[in-house]
Short mmCIF file of C-alpha atoms and ligand atoms in Angstrom, two decimals:
data_model
loop_
_atom_site.label_atom_id
_atom_site.label_comp_id
_atom_site.label_asym_id
_atom_site.label_seq_id
_atom_site.Cartn_x
_atom_site.Cartn_y
_atom_site.Cartn_z
CA MET P 1 8.80 -13.79 -5.46
CA LYS P 2 8.92 -11.85 -8.27
CA VAL P 3 6.64 -11.47 -11.51
CA ILE P 4 6.03 -9.36 -15.03
CA ILE P 5 2.94 -7.66 -15.52
CA ASN P 6 3.40 -5.91 -18.90
CA LYS P 7 7.06 -3.75 -18.89
CA SER P 8 7.34 -3.93 -14.21
CA ILE P 9 7.88 -6.34 -11.96
CA LEU P 10 6.33 -6.50 -8.98
CA GLU P 11 7.50 -8.36 -6.13
CA LEU P 12 6.39 -10.38 -3.12
CA VAL P 13 8.94 -9.94 0.17
CA ASP P 14 8.66 -11.29 4.07
CA GLY P 15 9.69 -7.99 5.87
CA ASP P 16 9.54 -5.00 7.38
CA ILE P 17 8.39 -1.77 5.07
CA THR P 18 9.27 1.29 6.88
CA LYS P 19 12.88 -0.70 5.99
CA GLU P 20 11.95 -0.17 2.31
CA GLU P 21 14.10 1.51 -0.76
CA THR P 22 10.89 1.98 -3.23
CA GLU P 23 10.74 5.79 -3.76
CA ALA P 24 7.17 5.51 -2.17
CA ILE P 25 5.97 3.39 0.47
CA VAL P 26 1.91 3.19 1.42
CA ASN P 27 0.47 3.58 4.62
CA ALA P 28 -2.47 1.81 6.35
CA ALA P 29 -3.82 4.75 7.33
CA ASN P 30 -6.91 5.74 9.04
CA SER P 31 -9.23 8.44 8.04
CA GLY P 32 -8.47 10.79 9.99
CA LEU P 33 -4.38 10.38 9.45
CA ARG P 34 -4.46 10.07 13.15
CA GLY P 35 -1.63 7.97 13.31
CA GLY P 36 -2.30 4.65 14.73
CA GLY P 37 -0.63 1.03 15.95
CA GLY P 38 0.20 -1.73 13.20
CA VAL P 39 2.25 -0.22 10.36
CA ASP P 40 0.84 3.08 10.81
CA GLY P 41 2.62 2.96 14.45
CA ALA P 42 6.12 1.65 12.75
CA ILE P 43 5.76 4.31 9.80
CA HIS P 44 6.01 7.79 12.11
CA ARG P 45 8.24 6.36 14.91
CA VAL P 46 10.85 5.35 11.86
CA GLY P 47 10.02 8.34 10.17
CA GLY P 48 9.76 10.92 12.83
CA PRO P 49 7.10 14.32 12.98
CA GLN P 50 7.82 15.64 10.03
CA ILE P 51 5.03 13.07 8.20
CA MET P 52 2.62 13.64 11.40
CA GLU P 53 2.90 17.91 11.16
CA GLU P 54 1.84 17.31 6.97
CA CYS P 55 -0.54 14.70 7.37
CA ARG P 56 -2.67 17.54 10.15
CA LYS P 57 -2.04 20.56 7.47
CA ILE P 58 -3.48 18.18 5.00
CA GLY P 59 -6.63 17.28 8.13
CA GLY P 60 -8.26 13.73 6.87
CA CYS P 61 -8.95 11.48 3.88
CA PRO P 62 -11.69 9.25 2.94
CA THR P 63 -12.05 5.65 3.08
CA GLY P 64 -10.66 3.96 -0.22
CA ASP P 65 -8.68 7.26 -0.74
CA ALA P 66 -4.73 8.12 -0.66
CA VAL P 67 -3.30 11.12 0.22
CA ILE P 68 0.89 11.73 -0.08
CA THR P 69 3.40 13.58 2.56
CA THR P 70 7.36 13.17 1.56
CA GLY P 71 8.92 10.33 3.55
CA GLY P 72 10.50 12.60 6.77
CA LYS P 73 13.76 10.20 7.97
CA LEU P 74 13.12 6.79 5.88
CA LYS P 75 14.21 5.84 3.47
CA ALA P 76 11.42 6.24 0.75
CA LYS P 77 11.15 10.00 -0.38
CA TYR P 78 7.48 9.76 0.20
CA VAL P 79 4.80 7.76 2.08
CA ILE P 80 1.71 7.43 0.42
CA HIS P 81 -0.96 7.54 2.95
CA ALA P 82 -4.36 4.88 2.43
CA VAL P 83 -7.04 4.17 3.86
CA GLY P 84 -8.42 0.89 3.85
CA PRO P 85 -12.11 -0.34 4.81
CA VAL P 86 -12.96 -1.60 7.85
CA TYR P 87 -14.25 -4.84 7.36
CA HIS P 88 -17.20 -5.74 8.40
CA GLY P 89 -18.94 -9.15 7.08
CA GLY P 90 -18.09 -7.56 3.27
CA ASN P 91 -21.41 -6.18 2.40
CA ARG P 92 -20.83 -2.75 3.05
CA GLY P 93 -18.37 -2.14 -0.30
CA GLU P 94 -15.23 -2.87 1.25
CA PRO P 95 -14.06 -5.05 -1.65
CA GLU P 96 -14.92 -2.03 -3.79
CA LEU P 97 -13.33 1.14 -1.27
CA LEU P 98 -10.07 -1.72 -1.37
CA ALA P 99 -9.45 -1.51 -4.52
CA SER P 100 -9.91 1.65 -4.33
CA ALA P 101 -7.52 2.46 -2.22
CA TYR P 102 -5.14 0.62 -4.41
CA GLN P 103 -5.47 2.08 -7.36
CA ASN P 104 -5.91 6.05 -5.70
CA SER P 105 -2.24 4.70 -3.96
CA LEU P 106 -0.90 4.13 -7.36
CA ARG P 107 -2.62 6.79 -9.11
CA ARG P 108 -0.74 9.40 -6.23
CA ALA P 109 2.18 7.48 -7.56
CA SER P 110 1.68 8.18 -10.82
CA GLU P 111 1.18 11.90 -10.71
CA ASN P 112 4.30 12.52 -8.40
CA VAL P 113 7.02 10.48 -10.55
CA ILE P 114 7.33 8.27 -8.44
CA ASN P 115 7.94 5.01 -10.71
CA SER P 116 8.47 2.16 -7.13
CA ILE P 117 6.35 1.79 -4.45
CA SER P 118 6.13 -0.98 -2.02
CA PHE P 119 2.75 -1.98 -0.06
CA PRO P 120 1.96 -3.59 3.13
CA SER P 121 -1.14 -5.98 3.10
CA LEU P 122 -3.76 -2.42 3.79
CA SER P 123 -6.88 -3.55 6.48
CA THR P 124 -5.78 -6.70 7.16
CA GLY P 125 -4.59 -5.89 10.56
CA ALA P 126 -6.45 -3.83 12.98
CA TYR P 127 -9.55 -3.72 10.57
CA GLY P 128 -9.86 -6.85 10.45
CA TYR P 129 -10.17 -7.57 6.51
CA PRO P 130 -9.71 -11.45 5.58
CA ILE P 131 -6.22 -11.87 4.28
CA ASP P 132 -7.35 -14.28 1.69
CA ALA P 133 -9.43 -11.77 0.25
CA ALA P 134 -7.61 -8.98 0.69
CA ALA P 135 -5.00 -10.86 -1.18
CA ARG P 136 -6.43 -11.30 -3.93
CA ILE P 137 -7.97 -8.25 -4.20
CA ALA P 138 -4.69 -6.57 -3.73
CA LEU P 139 -2.89 -7.99 -6.48
CA LYS P 140 -6.18 -7.71 -9.12
CA SER P 141 -6.09 -3.94 -8.51
CA VAL P 142 -2.10 -3.83 -8.99
CA ILE P 143 -1.56 -6.06 -11.51
CA GLU P 144 -4.75 -3.81 -13.46
CA TYR P 145 -2.70 -0.90 -13.31
CA LEU P 146 0.59 -1.66 -14.55
CA LYS P 147 -1.29 -3.20 -16.82
CA GLU P 148 -1.89 -0.03 -18.39
CA HIS P 149 1.06 2.14 -16.48
CA GLU P 150 4.59 1.08 -17.48
CA GLU P 151 5.54 4.39 -15.65
CA ILE P 152 5.44 2.64 -12.34
CA ARG P 153 8.10 0.08 -12.76
CA LEU P 154 8.41 -1.93 -9.99
CA VAL P 155 5.57 -3.13 -6.95
CA ARG P 156 6.99 -4.62 -4.01
CA PHE P 157 4.08 -5.92 -1.99
CA VAL P 158 6.55 -5.96 2.36
CA LEU P 159 4.42 -9.03 3.83
CA PHE P 160 4.82 -9.02 7.52
CA GLY P 161 5.62 -12.50 8.27
CA ALA P 162 5.07 -15.99 6.53
CA ASP P 163 1.78 -16.37 6.79
CA ALA P 164 0.77 -13.10 5.24
CA TYR P 165 3.17 -14.20 2.54
CA ARG P 166 2.15 -17.37 1.97
CA ALA P 167 -1.31 -15.70 1.94
CA TYR P 168 0.15 -13.60 -1.04
CA GLU P 169 1.72 -16.19 -3.01
CA ALA P 170 -1.61 -18.64 -2.83
CA ALA P 171 -3.51 -15.33 -4.30
CA LEU P 172 -1.04 -14.33 -7.32
CA PRO P 173 -2.86 -15.47 -10.67
CA THR P 174 -0.60 -18.00 -12.86
P1 ADP Q 1 -5.26 -1.79 8.98
O1 ADP Q 1 -5.61 -0.66 10.02
O2 ADP Q 1 -5.33 -1.31 7.53
O3 ADP Q 1 -5.90 -3.38 9.36
P2 ADP Q 1 -2.24 -2.37 10.02
O4 ADP Q 1 -1.35 -2.03 10.16
O5 ADP Q 1 -3.24 -3.14 11.48
O6 ADP Q 1 -3.72 -1.54 9.40
O7 ADP Q 1 -2.49 -4.05 9.38
C1 ADP Q 1 -1.64 -4.06 8.16
C2 ADP Q 1 -0.98 -4.97 7.42
O8 ADP Q 1 -0.15 -4.45 7.97
C3 ADP Q 1 -0.99 -6.37 8.84
O9 ADP Q 1 -1.16 -7.66 7.41
C4 ADP Q 1 0.05 -6.24 9.47
O10 ADP Q 1 0.33 -7.94 10.29
C5 ADP Q 1 1.20 -5.70 8.89
N1 ADP Q 1 2.71 -4.56 9.34
C6 ADP Q 1 2.55 -4.52 10.67
N2 ADP Q 1 3.98 -3.83 10.78
C7 ADP Q 1 4.53 -3.98 9.84
C8 ADP Q 1 5.69 -3.13 9.23
N3 ADP Q 1 6.16 -2.89 9.82
N4 ADP Q 1 6.12 -4.28 7.71
C9 ADP Q 1 5.15 -4.29 7.01
N5 ADP Q 1 3.69 -4.86 7.47
C10 ADP Q 1 3.35 -4.09 8.71
#
């Protein structure tokens, strides 16, 4: 589904983010930028070793922040590596850190004149963030950013499977 926020499009789709053709895709990275399973493993597998080489040079990224590399062999020109929080029950700053991972990813996009970007559902796999709560934070963070930054024309949430898609659909403010 698709909604218009100010001058931009916000879209939810069920799919595999490694196939996206937006200018940038976001990776659910860890703070060592060392690669891993889940969406991170898939992005490095499809994008090839160049992305990891760039990650090694950058060295790391604090939780709640995001760094940018090229997209290697991906269709997307850039990968923005965002580090969401590990969920420890919700009282250790997780909501703020998750919001900040989305906001900083969008900032990296604006700084690099990227006007279309795809996100996975950060922190909701191995990092254990409950998807309903994570979806509300993700959508709110992106919507707030789009209201102030019309240079980002398209944001896609590429959700892996029908359950994730439904959780985001239900969390979309009407
Ligand atoms: P985290 O460590 O931040 O929790 P994960 O990669 O384990 O990151 O999971 C984040 C989300 O990404 C999960 O909802 C998972 O289902 C989803 N995911 C896994 N592979 C892909 C993919 N190829 N495209 C989009 N989303 C994916």
